[in-house]
JSON list of C-alpha atoms in Angstrom, two decimals:
[
{"chain": "A", "resi": 1, "resn": "GLU", "atom": "CA", "xyz": [0.00, 0.01, 0.00]},
{"chain": "A", "resi": 2, "resn": "ALA", "atom": "CA", "xyz": [1.30, 3.42, -0.94]},
{"chain": "A", "resi": 3, "resn": "ASP", "atom": "CA", "xyz": [2.27, 5.39, 2.09]},
{"chain": "A", "resi": 4, "resn": "ILE", "atom": "CA", "xyz": [4.59, 7.91, 3.68]},
{"chain": "A", "resi": 5, "resn": "TYR", "atom": "CA", "xyz": [7.13, 6.92, 6.27]},
{"chain": "A", "resi": 6, "resn": "GLN", "atom": "CA", "xyz": [8.93, 8.89, 8.93]},
{"chain": "A", "resi": 7, "resn": "THR", "atom": "CA", "xyz": [11.82, 7.73, 11.10]},
{"chain": "A", "resi": 8, "resn": "PRO", "atom": "CA", "xyz": [12.50, 7.76, 13.91]},
{"chain": "A", "resi": 9, "resn": "ARG", "atom": "CA", "xyz": [9.12, 7.99, 15.64]},
{"chain": "A", "resi": 10, "resn": "TYR", "atom": "CA", "xyz": [10.69, 9.25, 18.86]},
{"chain": "A", "resi": 11, "resn": "LEU", "atom": "CA", "xyz": [14.06, 10.86, 19.43]},
{"chain": "A", "resi": 12, "resn": "VAL", "atom": "CA", "xyz": [15.73, 12.22, 22.56]},
{"chain": "A", "resi": 13, "resn": "ILE", "atom": "CA", "xyz": [19.09, 13.90, 22.01]},
{"chain": "A", "resi": 14, "resn": "GLY", "atom": "CA", "xyz": [21.40, 16.32, 23.74]},
{"chain": "A", "resi": 15, "resn": "THR", "atom": "CA", "xyz": [21.89, 19.95, 22.94]},
{"chain": "A", "resi": 16, "resn": "GLY", "atom": "CA", "xyz": [24.32, 20.65, 20.14]},
{"chain": "A", "resi": 17, "resn": "LYS", "atom": "CA", "xyz": [23.88, 17.37, 18.32]},
{"chain": "A", "resi": 18, "resn": "LYS", "atom": "CA", "xyz": [23.25, 17.15, 14.60]},
{"chain": "A", "resi": 19, "resn": "ILE", "atom": "CA", "xyz": [20.15, 15.20, 13.67]},
{"chain": "A", "resi": 20, "resn": "THR", "atom": "CA", "xyz": [18.35, 14.15, 10.45]},
{"chain": "A", "resi": 21, "resn": "LEU", "atom": "CA", "xyz": [14.70, 13.28, 10.38]},
{"chain": "A", "resi": 22, "resn": "GLU", "atom": "CA", "xyz": [13.80, 10.94, 7.56]},
{"chain": "A", "resi": 23, "resn": "CYS", "atom": "CA", "xyz": [10.73, 11.08, 5.35]},
{"chain": "A", "resi": 24, "resn": "SER", "atom": "CA", "xyz": [10.04, 8.82, 2.40]},
{"chain": "A", "resi": 25, "resn": "GLN", "atom": "CA", "xyz": [6.91, 8.29, 0.24]},
{"chain": "A", "resi": 26, "resn": "THR", "atom": "CA", "xyz": [6.10, 5.54, -2.24]},
{"chain": "A", "resi": 27, "resn": "MET", "atom": "CA", "xyz": [3.42, 7.37, -4.22]},
{"chain": "A", "resi": 28, "resn": "GLY", "atom": "CA", "xyz": [5.64, 9.22, -6.67]},
{"chain": "A", "resi": 29, "resn": "HIS", "atom": "CA", "xyz": [4.29, 12.56, -5.44]},
{"chain": "A", "resi": 30, "resn": "ASP", "atom": "CA", "xyz": [6.19, 15.62, -6.61]},
{"chain": "A", "resi": 31, "resn": "LYS", "atom": "CA", "xyz": [5.21, 17.86, -3.71]},
{"chain": "A", "resi": 32, "resn": "MET", "atom": "CA", "xyz": [6.36, 17.25, -0.19]},
{"chain": "A", "resi": 33, "resn": "TYR", "atom": "CA", "xyz": [6.04, 19.29, 3.08]},
{"chain": "A", "resi": 34, "resn": "TRP", "atom": "CA", "xyz": [7.39, 19.50, 6.59]},
{"chain": "A", "resi": 35, "resn": "TYR", "atom": "CA", "xyz": [5.22, 20.83, 9.38]},
{"chain": "A", "resi": 36, "resn": "GLN", "atom": "CA", "xyz": [6.18, 21.57, 12.95]},
{"chain": "A", "resi": 37, "resn": "GLN", "atom": "CA", "xyz": [3.52, 20.88, 15.52]},
{"chain": "A", "resi": 38, "resn": "ASP", "atom": "CA", "xyz": [3.61, 22.78, 18.84]},
{"chain": "A", "resi": 39, "resn": "PRO", "atom": "CA", "xyz": [2.84, 20.99, 22.11]},
{"chain": "A", "resi": 40, "resn": "GLY", "atom": "CA", "xyz": [-0.38, 23.01, 21.92]},
{"chain": "A", "resi": 41, "resn": "MET", "atom": "CA", "xyz": [-1.25, 21.30, 18.62]},
{"chain": "A", "resi": 42, "resn": "GLU", "atom": "CA", "xyz": [-0.89, 24.16, 16.10]},
{"chain": "A", "resi": 43, "resn": "LEU", "atom": "CA", "xyz": [0.72, 23.05, 12.78]},
{"chain": "A", "resi": 44, "resn": "HIS", "atom": "CA", "xyz": [3.17, 25.38, 11.05]},
{"chain": "A", "resi": 45, "resn": "LEU", "atom": "CA", "xyz": [4.64, 24.88, 7.58]},
{"chain": "A", "resi": 46, "resn": "ILE", "atom": "CA", "xyz": [8.44, 25.03, 7.82]},
{"chain": "A", "resi": 47, "resn": "HIS", "atom": "CA", "xyz": [9.62, 23.65, 4.46]},
{"chain": "A", "resi": 48, "resn": "TYR", "atom": "CA", "xyz": [8.20, 22.44, 1.20]},
{"chain": "A", "resi": 49, "resn": "SER", "atom": "CA", "xyz": [9.36, 21.07, -2.13]},
{"chain": "A", "resi": 50, "resn": "TYR", "atom": "CA", "xyz": [7.62, 20.96, -5.49]},
{"chain": "A", "resi": 51, "resn": "GLY", "atom": "CA", "xyz": [10.11, 18.53, -7.02]},
{"chain": "A", "resi": 52, "resn": "VAL", "atom": "CA", "xyz": [13.69, 17.29, -7.13]},
{"chain": "A", "resi": 53, "resn": "ASN", "atom": "CA", "xyz": [16.25, 20.00, -6.37]},
{"chain": "A", "resi": 54, "resn": "SER", "atom": "CA", "xyz": [13.46, 22.38, -5.37]},
{"chain": "A", "resi": 55, "resn": "THR", "atom": "CA", "xyz": [13.09, 23.49, -1.75]},
{"chain": "A", "resi": 56, "resn": "GLU", "atom": "CA", "xyz": [11.44, 26.51, -0.14]},
{"chain": "A", "resi": 57, "resn": "LYS", "atom": "CA", "xyz": [11.01, 27.82, 3.36]},
{"chain": "A", "resi": 58, "resn": "GLY", "atom": "CA", "xyz": [7.56, 27.90, 4.82]},
{"chain": "A", "resi": 59, "resn": "ASP", "atom": "CA", "xyz": [5.61, 30.40, 6.90]},
{"chain": "A", "resi": 60, "resn": "LEU", "atom": "CA", "xyz": [7.40, 29.60, 10.18]},
{"chain": "A", "resi": 61, "resn": "SER", "atom": "CA", "xyz": [11.05, 30.46, 10.37]},
{"chain": "A", "resi": 62, "resn": "SER", "atom": "CA", "xyz": [13.11, 27.37, 11.19]},
{"chain": "A", "resi": 63, "resn": "GLU", "atom": "CA", "xyz": [16.79, 26.70, 11.81]},
{"chain": "A", "resi": 64, "resn": "SER", "atom": "CA", "xyz": [16.39, 23.36, 10.05]},
{"chain": "A", "resi": 65, "resn": "THR", "atom": "CA", "xyz": [17.34, 22.61, 6.45]},
{"chain": "A", "resi": 66, "resn": "VAL", "atom": "CA", "xyz": [15.96, 20.17, 3.89]},
{"chain": "A", "resi": 67, "resn": "SER", "atom": "CA", "xyz": [17.10, 18.55, 0.67]},
{"chain": "A", "resi": 68, "resn": "ARG", "atom": "CA", "xyz": [15.30, 16.82, -2.21]},
{"chain": "A", "resi": 69, "resn": "ILE", "atom": "CA", "xyz": [17.72, 14.78, -4.26]},
{"chain": "A", "resi": 70, "resn": "ARG", "atom": "CA", "xyz": [15.22, 12.01, -5.02]},
{"chain": "A", "resi": 71, "resn": "THR", "atom": "CA", "xyz": [11.49, 12.27, -5.58]},
{"chain": "A", "resi": 72, "resn": "GLU", "atom": "CA", "xyz": [10.65, 9.87, -2.80]},
{"chain": "A", "resi": 73, "resn": "HIS", "atom": "CA", "xyz": [12.97, 11.26, -0.10]},
{"chain": "A", "resi": 74, "resn": "PHE", "atom": "CA", "xyz": [12.75, 14.56, 1.83]},
{"chain": "A", "resi": 75, "resn": "PRO", "atom": "CA", "xyz": [14.96, 14.59, 4.90]},
{"chain": "A", "resi": 76, "resn": "LEU", "atom": "CA", "xyz": [15.08, 17.40, 7.47]},
{"chain": "A", "resi": 77, "resn": "THR", "atom": "CA", "xyz": [18.35, 18.28, 9.26]},
{"chain": "A", "resi": 78, "resn": "LEU", "atom": "CA", "xyz": [19.16, 20.25, 12.36]},
{"chain": "A", "resi": 79, "resn": "GLU", "atom": "CA", "xyz": [22.86, 21.06, 12.47]},
{"chain": "A", "resi": 80, "resn": "SER", "atom": "CA", "xyz": [22.89, 21.85, 16.21]},
{"chain": "A", "resi": 81, "resn": "ALA", "atom": "CA", "xyz": [19.82, 20.87, 18.17]},
{"chain": "A", "resi": 82, "resn": "ARG", "atom": "CA", "xyz": [18.52, 23.13, 20.95]},
{"chain": "A", "resi": 83, "resn": "PRO", "atom": "CA", "xyz": [15.75, 22.69, 23.54]},
{"chain": "A", "resi": 84, "resn": "SER", "atom": "CA", "xyz": [13.59, 25.18, 21.53]},
{"chain": "A", "resi": 85, "resn": "HIS", "atom": "CA", "xyz": [13.57, 22.55, 18.75]},
{"chain": "A", "resi": 86, "resn": "THR", "atom": "CA", "xyz": [11.57, 20.19, 20.92]},
{"chain": "A", "resi": 87, "resn": "SER", "atom": "CA", "xyz": [8.40, 19.50, 18.94]},
{"chain": "A", "resi": 88, "resn": "GLN", "atom": "CA", "xyz": [6.63, 17.05, 16.69]},
{"chain": "A", "resi": 89, "resn": "TYR", "atom": "CA", "xyz": [7.59, 17.11, 13.06]},
{"chain": "A", "resi": 90, "resn": "LEU", "atom": "CA", "xyz": [5.11, 15.88, 10.45]},
{"chain": "A", "resi": 91, "resn": "CYS", "atom": "CA", "xyz": [5.96, 15.13, 6.82]},
{"chain": "A", "resi": 92, "resn": "ALA", "atom": "CA", "xyz": [3.34, 15.12, 4.06]},
{"chain": "A", "resi": 93, "resn": "SER", "atom": "CA", "xyz": [3.13, 14.70, 0.30]},
{"chain": "A", "resi": 94, "resn": "SER", "atom": "CA", "xyz": [0.58, 15.47, -2.39]},
{"chain": "A", "resi": 95, "resn": "GLY", "atom": "CA", "xyz": [0.01, 14.56, -6.01]},
{"chain": "A", "resi": 96, "resn": "LEU", "atom": "CA", "xyz": [-1.96, 16.07, -8.90]},
{"chain": "A", "resi": 97, "resn": "SER", "atom": "CA", "xyz": [-5.28, 15.74, -7.12]},
{"chain": "A", "resi": 98, "resn": "TYR", "atom": "CA", "xyz": [-6.08, 17.17, -3.70]},
{"chain": "A", "resi": 99, "resn": "GLY", "atom": "CA", "xyz": [-4.87, 14.15, -1.85]},
{"chain": "A", "resi": 100, "resn": "TYR", "atom": "CA", "xyz": [-2.50, 15.03, 0.94]},
{"chain": "A", "resi": 101, "resn": "THR", "atom": "CA", "xyz": [-0.96, 12.12, 2.88]},
{"chain": "A", "resi": 102, "resn": "PHE", "atom": "CA", "xyz": [0.74, 12.56, 6.24]},
{"chain": "A", "resi": 103, "resn": "GLY", "atom": "CA", "xyz": [3.34, 10.45, 7.97]},
{"chain": "A", "resi": 104, "resn": "SER", "atom": "CA", "xyz": [3.00, 9.40, 11.61]},
{"chain": "A", "resi": 105, "resn": "GLY", "atom": "CA", "xyz": [5.43, 12.11, 12.75]},
{"chain": "A", "resi": 106, "resn": "THR", "atom": "CA", "xyz": [8.68, 12.30, 14.68]},
{"chain": "A", "resi": 107, "resn": "ARG", "atom": "CA", "xyz": [8.50, 13.50, 18.22]},
{"chain": "A", "resi": 108, "resn": "LEU", "atom": "CA", "xyz": [11.81, 15.21, 19.00]},
{"chain": "A", "resi": 109, "resn": "THR", "atom": "CA", "xyz": [12.98, 16.07, 22.54]},
{"chain": "A", "resi": 110, "resn": "VAL", "atom": "CA", "xyz": [16.22, 18.04, 22.95]},
{"chain": "A", "resi": 111, "resn": "VAL", "atom": "CA", "xyz": [17.64, 17.94, 26.49]},
{"chain": "B", "resi": 1, "resn": "ALA", "atom": "CA", "xyz": [-3.23, 35.32, 2.09]},
{"chain": "B", "resi": 2, "resn": "GLN", "atom": "CA", "xyz": [-5.68, 32.75, 3.29]},
{"chain": "B", "resi": 3, "resn": "SER", "atom": "CA", "xyz": [-6.12, 31.83, 6.96]},
{"chain": "B", "resi": 4, "resn": "VAL", "atom": "CA", "xyz": [-8.22, 29.48, 9.05]},
{"chain": "B", "resi": 5, "resn": "THR", "atom": "CA", "xyz": [-9.87, 30.08, 12.42]},
{"chain": "B", "resi": 6, "resn": "GLN", "atom": "CA", "xyz": [-11.22, 27.25, 14.52]},
{"chain": "B", "resi": 7, "resn": "LEU", "atom": "CA", "xyz": [-13.53, 28.95, 16.90]},
{"chain": "B", "resi": 8, "resn": "ASP", "atom": "CA", "xyz": [-13.40, 26.44, 19.75]},
{"chain": "B", "resi": 9, "resn": "SER", "atom": "CA", "xyz": [-10.16, 25.15, 21.24]},
{"chain": "B", "resi": 10, "resn": "GLN", "atom": "CA", "xyz": [-11.94, 22.48, 23.31]},
{"chain": "B", "resi": 11, "resn": "VAL", "atom": "CA", "xyz": [-15.33, 20.82, 22.88]},
{"chain": "B", "resi": 12, "resn": "PRO", "atom": "CA", "xyz": [-16.49, 18.42, 25.66]},
{"chain": "B", "resi": 13, "resn": "VAL", "atom": "CA", "xyz": [-19.57, 16.33, 24.89]},
{"chain": "B", "resi": 14, "resn": "PHE", "atom": "CA", "xyz": [-21.29, 13.22, 26.17]},
{"chain": "B", "resi": 15, "resn": "GLU", "atom": "CA", "xyz": [-21.44, 9.99, 24.21]},
{"chain": "B", "resi": 16, "resn": "GLU", "atom": "CA", "xyz": [-24.30, 9.80, 21.66]},
{"chain": "B", "resi": 17, "resn": "ALA", "atom": "CA", "xyz": [-24.77, 13.57, 21.69]},
{"chain": "B", "resi": 18, "resn": "PRO", "atom": "CA", "xyz": [-24.47, 15.62, 18.49]},
{"chain": "B", "resi": 19, "resn": "VAL", "atom": "CA", "xyz": [-21.42, 17.81, 17.94]},
{"chain": "B", "resi": 20, "resn": "GLU", "atom": "CA", "xyz": [-20.36, 20.69, 15.72]},
{"chain": "B", "resi": 21, "resn": "LEU", "atom": "CA", "xyz": [-16.77, 21.89, 15.35]},
{"chain": "B", "resi": 22, "resn": "ARG", "atom": "CA", "xyz": [-16.62, 25.35, 13.86]},
{"chain": "B", "resi": 23, "resn": "CYS", "atom": "CA", "xyz": [-14.22, 26.56, 11.18]},
{"chain": "B", "resi": 24, "resn": "ASN", "atom": "CA", "xyz": [-14.08, 29.92, 9.41]},
{"chain": "B", "resi": 25, "resn": "TYR", "atom": "CA", "xyz": [-11.64, 30.80, 6.65]},
{"chain": "B", "resi": 26, "resn": "SER", "atom": "CA", "xyz": [-10.42, 34.01, 5.15]},
{"chain": "B", "resi": 27, "resn": "SER", "atom": "CA", "xyz": [-9.61, 34.30, 1.48]},
{"chain": "B", "resi": 28, "resn": "SER", "atom": "CA", "xyz": [-10.37, 36.61, -1.40]},
{"chain": "B", "resi": 29, "resn": "VAL", "atom": "CA", "xyz": [-10.42, 33.81, -3.92]},
{"chain": "B", "resi": 30, "resn": "SER", "atom": "CA", "xyz": [-11.88, 30.31, -4.16]},
{"chain": "B", "resi": 31, "resn": "VAL", "atom": "CA", "xyz": [-10.46, 27.84, -1.68]},
{"chain": "B", "resi": 32, "resn": "TYR", "atom": "CA", "xyz": [-10.49, 24.12, -1.12]},
{"chain": "B", "resi": 33, "resn": "LEU", "atom": "CA", "xyz": [-11.24, 23.00, 2.44]},
{"chain": "B", "resi": 34, "resn": "PHE", "atom": "CA", "xyz": [-10.35, 19.97, 4.48]},
{"chain": "B", "resi": 35, "resn": "TRP", "atom": "CA", "xyz": [-10.94, 18.42, 7.93]},
{"chain": "B", "resi": 36, "resn": "TYR", "atom": "CA", "xyz": [-8.34, 16.14, 9.43]},
{"chain": "B", "resi": 37, "resn": "VAL", "atom": "CA", "xyz": [-8.36, 14.10, 12.65]},
{"chain": "B", "resi": 38, "resn": "GLN", "atom": "CA", "xyz": [-5.29, 13.31, 14.79]},
{"chain": "B", "resi": 39, "resn": "TYR", "atom": "CA", "xyz": [-5.34, 10.56, 17.39]},
{"chain": "B", "resi": 40, "resn": "PRO", "atom": "CA", "xyz": [-2.68, 10.59, 20.19]},
{"chain": "B", "resi": 41, "resn": "ASN", "atom": "CA", "xyz": [0.84, 10.02, 18.91]},
{"chain": "B", "resi": 42, "resn": "GLN", "atom": "CA", "xyz": [-0.28, 9.66, 15.30]},
{"chain": "B", "resi": 43, "resn": "GLY", "atom": "CA", "xyz": [-0.24, 11.65, 12.06]},
{"chain": "B", "resi": 44, "resn": "LEU", "atom": "CA", "xyz": [-3.24, 13.32, 10.42]},
{"chain": "B", "resi": 45, "resn": "GLN", "atom": "CA", "xyz": [-6.03, 11.36, 8.81]},
{"chain": "B", "resi": 46, "resn": "LEU", "atom": "CA", "xyz": [-8.34, 12.98, 6.24]},
{"chain": "B", "resi": 47, "resn": "LEU", "atom": "CA", "xyz": [-11.98, 13.06, 7.35]},
{"chain": "B", "resi": 48, "resn": "LEU", "atom": "CA", "xyz": [-13.43, 14.89, 4.34]},
{"chain": "B", "resi": 49, "resn": "LYS", "atom": "CA", "xyz": [-12.71, 17.61, 1.79]},
{"chain": "B", "resi": 50, "resn": "TYR", "atom": "CA", "xyz": [-14.63, 20.19, -0.21]},
{"chain": "B", "resi": 51, "resn": "LEU", "atom": "CA", "xyz": [-13.33, 20.88, -3.73]},
{"chain": "B", "resi": 52, "resn": "SER", "atom": "CA", "xyz": [-16.46, 21.89, -5.64]},
{"chain": "B", "resi": 53, "resn": "GLY", "atom": "CA", "xyz": [-20.08, 20.82, -6.20]},
{"chain": "B", "resi": 54, "resn": "SER", "atom": "CA", "xyz": [-22.46, 19.98, -3.43]},
{"chain": "B", "resi": 55, "resn": "THR", "atom": "CA", "xyz": [-21.89, 22.14, -0.35]},
{"chain": "B", "resi": 56, "resn": "LEU", "atom": "CA", "xyz": [-22.69, 19.21, 1.95]},
{"chain": "B", "resi": 57, "resn": "VAL", "atom": "CA", "xyz": [-19.73, 16.87, 2.14]},
{"chain": "B", "resi": 58, "resn": "LYS", "atom": "CA", "xyz": [-19.84, 13.48, 3.75]},
{"chain": "B", "resi": 59, "resn": "GLY", "atom": "CA", "xyz": [-16.71, 11.89, 5.18]},
{"chain": "B", "resi": 60, "resn": "ILE", "atom": "CA", "xyz": [-15.51, 8.88, 7.11]},
{"chain": "B", "resi": 61, "resn": "ASN", "atom": "CA", "xyz": [-16.72, 7.79, 10.56]},
{"chain": "B", "resi": 62, "resn": "GLY", "atom": "CA", "xyz": [-20.11, 9.43, 10.13]},
{"chain": "B", "resi": 63, "resn": "PHE", "atom": "CA", "xyz": [-18.80, 13.00, 9.92]},
{"chain": "B", "resi": 64, "resn": "GLU", "atom": "CA", "xyz": [-20.08, 15.59, 7.47]},
{"chain": "B", "resi": 65, "resn": "ALA", "atom": "CA", "xyz": [-19.37, 19.28, 6.82]},
{"chain": "B", "resi": 66, "resn": "GLU", "atom": "CA", "xyz": [-21.21, 22.10, 5.07]},
{"chain": "B", "resi": 67, "resn": "PHE", "atom": "CA", "xyz": [-19.45, 24.71, 2.96]},
{"chain": "B", "resi": 68, "resn": "ASN", "atom": "CA", "xyz": [-21.06, 28.12, 3.30]},
{"chain": "B", "resi": 69, "resn": "LYS", "atom": "CA", "xyz": [-19.44, 30.64, 0.98]},
{"chain": "B", "resi": 70, "resn": "SER", "atom": "CA", "xyz": [-21.38, 33.65, 2.19]},
{"chain": "B", "resi": 71, "resn": "GLN", "atom": "CA", "xyz": [-20.35, 33.01, 5.76]},
{"chain": "B", "resi": 72, "resn": "THR", "atom": "CA", "xyz": [-16.91, 31.66, 4.81]},
{"chain": "B", "resi": 73, "resn": "SER", "atom": "CA", "xyz": [-17.44, 28.70, 7.03]},
{"chain": "B", "resi": 74, "resn": "PHE", "atom": "CA", "xyz": [-16.86, 24.94, 6.88]},
{"chain": "B", "resi": 75, "resn": "HIS", "atom": "CA", "xyz": [-18.30, 23.50, 10.08]},
{"chain": "B", "resi": 76, "resn": "LEU", "atom": "CA", "xyz": [-17.90, 19.80, 10.91]},
{"chain": "B", "resi": 77, "resn": "ARG", "atom": "CA", "xyz": [-20.79, 17.85, 12.36]},
{"chain": "B", "resi": 78, "resn": "LYS", "atom": "CA", "xyz": [-21.65, 14.41, 13.62]},
{"chain": "B", "resi": 79, "resn": "PRO", "atom": "CA", "xyz": [-25.18, 13.52, 14.82]},
{"chain": "B", "resi": 80, "resn": "SER", "atom": "CA", "xyz": [-24.02, 11.04, 17.49]},
{"chain": "B", "resi": 81, "resn": "VAL", "atom": "CA", "xyz": [-20.47, 10.78, 18.83]},
{"chain": "B", "resi": 82, "resn": "HIS", "atom": "CA", "xyz": [-18.65, 7.85, 20.32]},
{"chain": "B", "resi": 83, "resn": "ILE", "atom": "CA", "xyz": [-15.92, 7.65, 22.88]},
{"chain": "B", "resi": 84, "resn": "SER", "atom": "CA", "xyz": [-13.57, 6.68, 20.07]},
{"chain": "B", "resi": 85, "resn": "ASP", "atom": "CA", "xyz": [-14.11, 10.14, 18.42]},
{"chain": "B", "resi": 86, "resn": "THR", "atom": "CA", "xyz": [-12.01, 11.71, 21.17]},
{"chain": "B", "resi": 87, "resn": "ALA", "atom": "CA", "xyz": [-9.13, 13.30, 19.24]},
{"chain": "B", "resi": 88, "resn": "GLU", "atom": "CA", "xyz": [-7.76, 16.56, 17.86]},
{"chain": "B", "resi": 89, "resn": "TYR", "atom": "CA", "xyz": [-9.51, 17.97, 14.79]},
{"chain": "B", "resi": 90, "resn": "PHE", "atom": "CA", "xyz": [-7.93, 20.34, 12.30]},
{"chain": "B", "resi": 91, "resn": "CYS", "atom": "CA", "xyz": [-9.52, 22.45, 9.61]},
{"chain": "B", "resi": 92, "resn": "ALA", "atom": "CA", "xyz": [-7.27, 23.34, 6.66]},
{"chain": "B", "resi": 93, "resn": "VAL", "atom": "CA", "xyz": [-7.39, 25.38, 3.44]},
{"chain": "B", "resi": 94, "resn": "THR", "atom": "CA", "xyz": [-5.48, 25.60, 0.20]},
{"chain": "B", "resi": 95, "resn": "LEU", "atom": "CA", "xyz": [-5.88, 27.64, -3.02]},
{"chain": "B", "resi": 96, "resn": "GLN", "atom": "CA", "xyz": [-4.91, 25.02, -5.54]},
{"chain": "B", "resi": 97, "resn": "ALA", "atom": "CA", "xyz": [-3.94, 21.36, -5.86]},
{"chain": "B", "resi": 98, "resn": "GLY", "atom": "CA", "xyz": [-0.56, 20.57, -4.40]},
{"chain": "B", "resi": 99, "resn": "THR", "atom": "CA", "xyz": [0.13, 23.85, -2.66]},
{"chain": "B", "resi": 100, "resn": "ALA", "atom": "CA", "xyz": [0.69, 23.61, 1.08]},
{"chain": "B", "resi": 101, "resn": "LEU", "atom": "CA", "xyz": [-2.25, 23.26, 3.41]},
{"chain": "B", "resi": 102, "resn": "ILE", "atom": "CA", "xyz": [-2.73, 26.08, 5.93]},
{"chain": "B", "resi": 103, "resn": "PHE", "atom": "CA", "xyz": [-4.15, 24.74, 9.21]},
{"chain": "B", "resi": 104, "resn": "GLY", "atom": "CA", "xyz": [-6.27, 26.16, 11.98]},
{"chain": "B", "resi": 105, "resn": "LYS", "atom": "CA", "xyz": [-5.07, 25.81, 15.59]},
{"chain": "B", "resi": 106, "resn": "GLY", "atom": "CA", "xyz": [-7.13, 22.70, 16.16]},
{"chain": "B", "resi": 107, "resn": "THR", "atom": "CA", "xyz": [-10.09, 21.68, 18.37]},
{"chain": "B", "resi": 108, "resn": "THR", "atom": "CA", "xyz": [-9.87, 19.07, 21.04]},
{"chain": "B", "resi": 109, "resn": "LEU", "atom": "CA", "xyz": [-12.99, 16.93, 21.08]},
{"chain": "B", "resi": 110, "resn": "SER", "atom": "CA", "xyz": [-13.45, 15.08, 24.36]},
{"chain": "B", "resi": 111, "resn": "VAL", "atom": "CA", "xyz": [-16.28, 12.50, 24.46]},
{"chain": "B", "resi": 112, "resn": "SER", "atom": "CA", "xyz": [-17.23, 11.08, 27.85]},
{"chain": "B", "resi": 113, "resn": "SER", "atom": "CA", "xyz": [-19.77, 8.51, 28.98]}
]
């Protein structure tokens, strides 16, 4: 079954560490997105990509970076994690229709 | 730019009661509207979407929503809720296929017996 996968599901790391959150989809979707979800639930768009080698920043400023070297893969990297980065990160993709599919999320805790 | 306002942050109801979760949007052009549900420690699951046509949209799990262009609203309803409907509910909007969804702040639906 076509789906979107995020790893890891949970991550606890120390301040200053470099981390990469993985996101892969099997649907061949050109468009992919990263959302940051506050503990209070609100979802903010932090990065998006409309195709290979195309990435843009979203509405919420983020110290993270993304890359899109392959259609199916859209990893998010934090060069130096800080406690303020503690949040849930949700990856999504969409195709030609209005079907948006979300991954299960990565819950990141920086201590 | 478009925006979404979910008018209630928390909605407590008893099992088998009806419920309405309210969503208003702001946009000067035509929009496409969505409702998602999020269960604890999970991603978002699509409940229903309005793209065009009939203003009454039926979704999964017995939910439905009505698009009201004059009131710029897209309220979600269910005639009889179950304990299992306890979750976070998000209203979202986009202007065209494939552009990023813009979400409201979410509504926590708590169903008790």
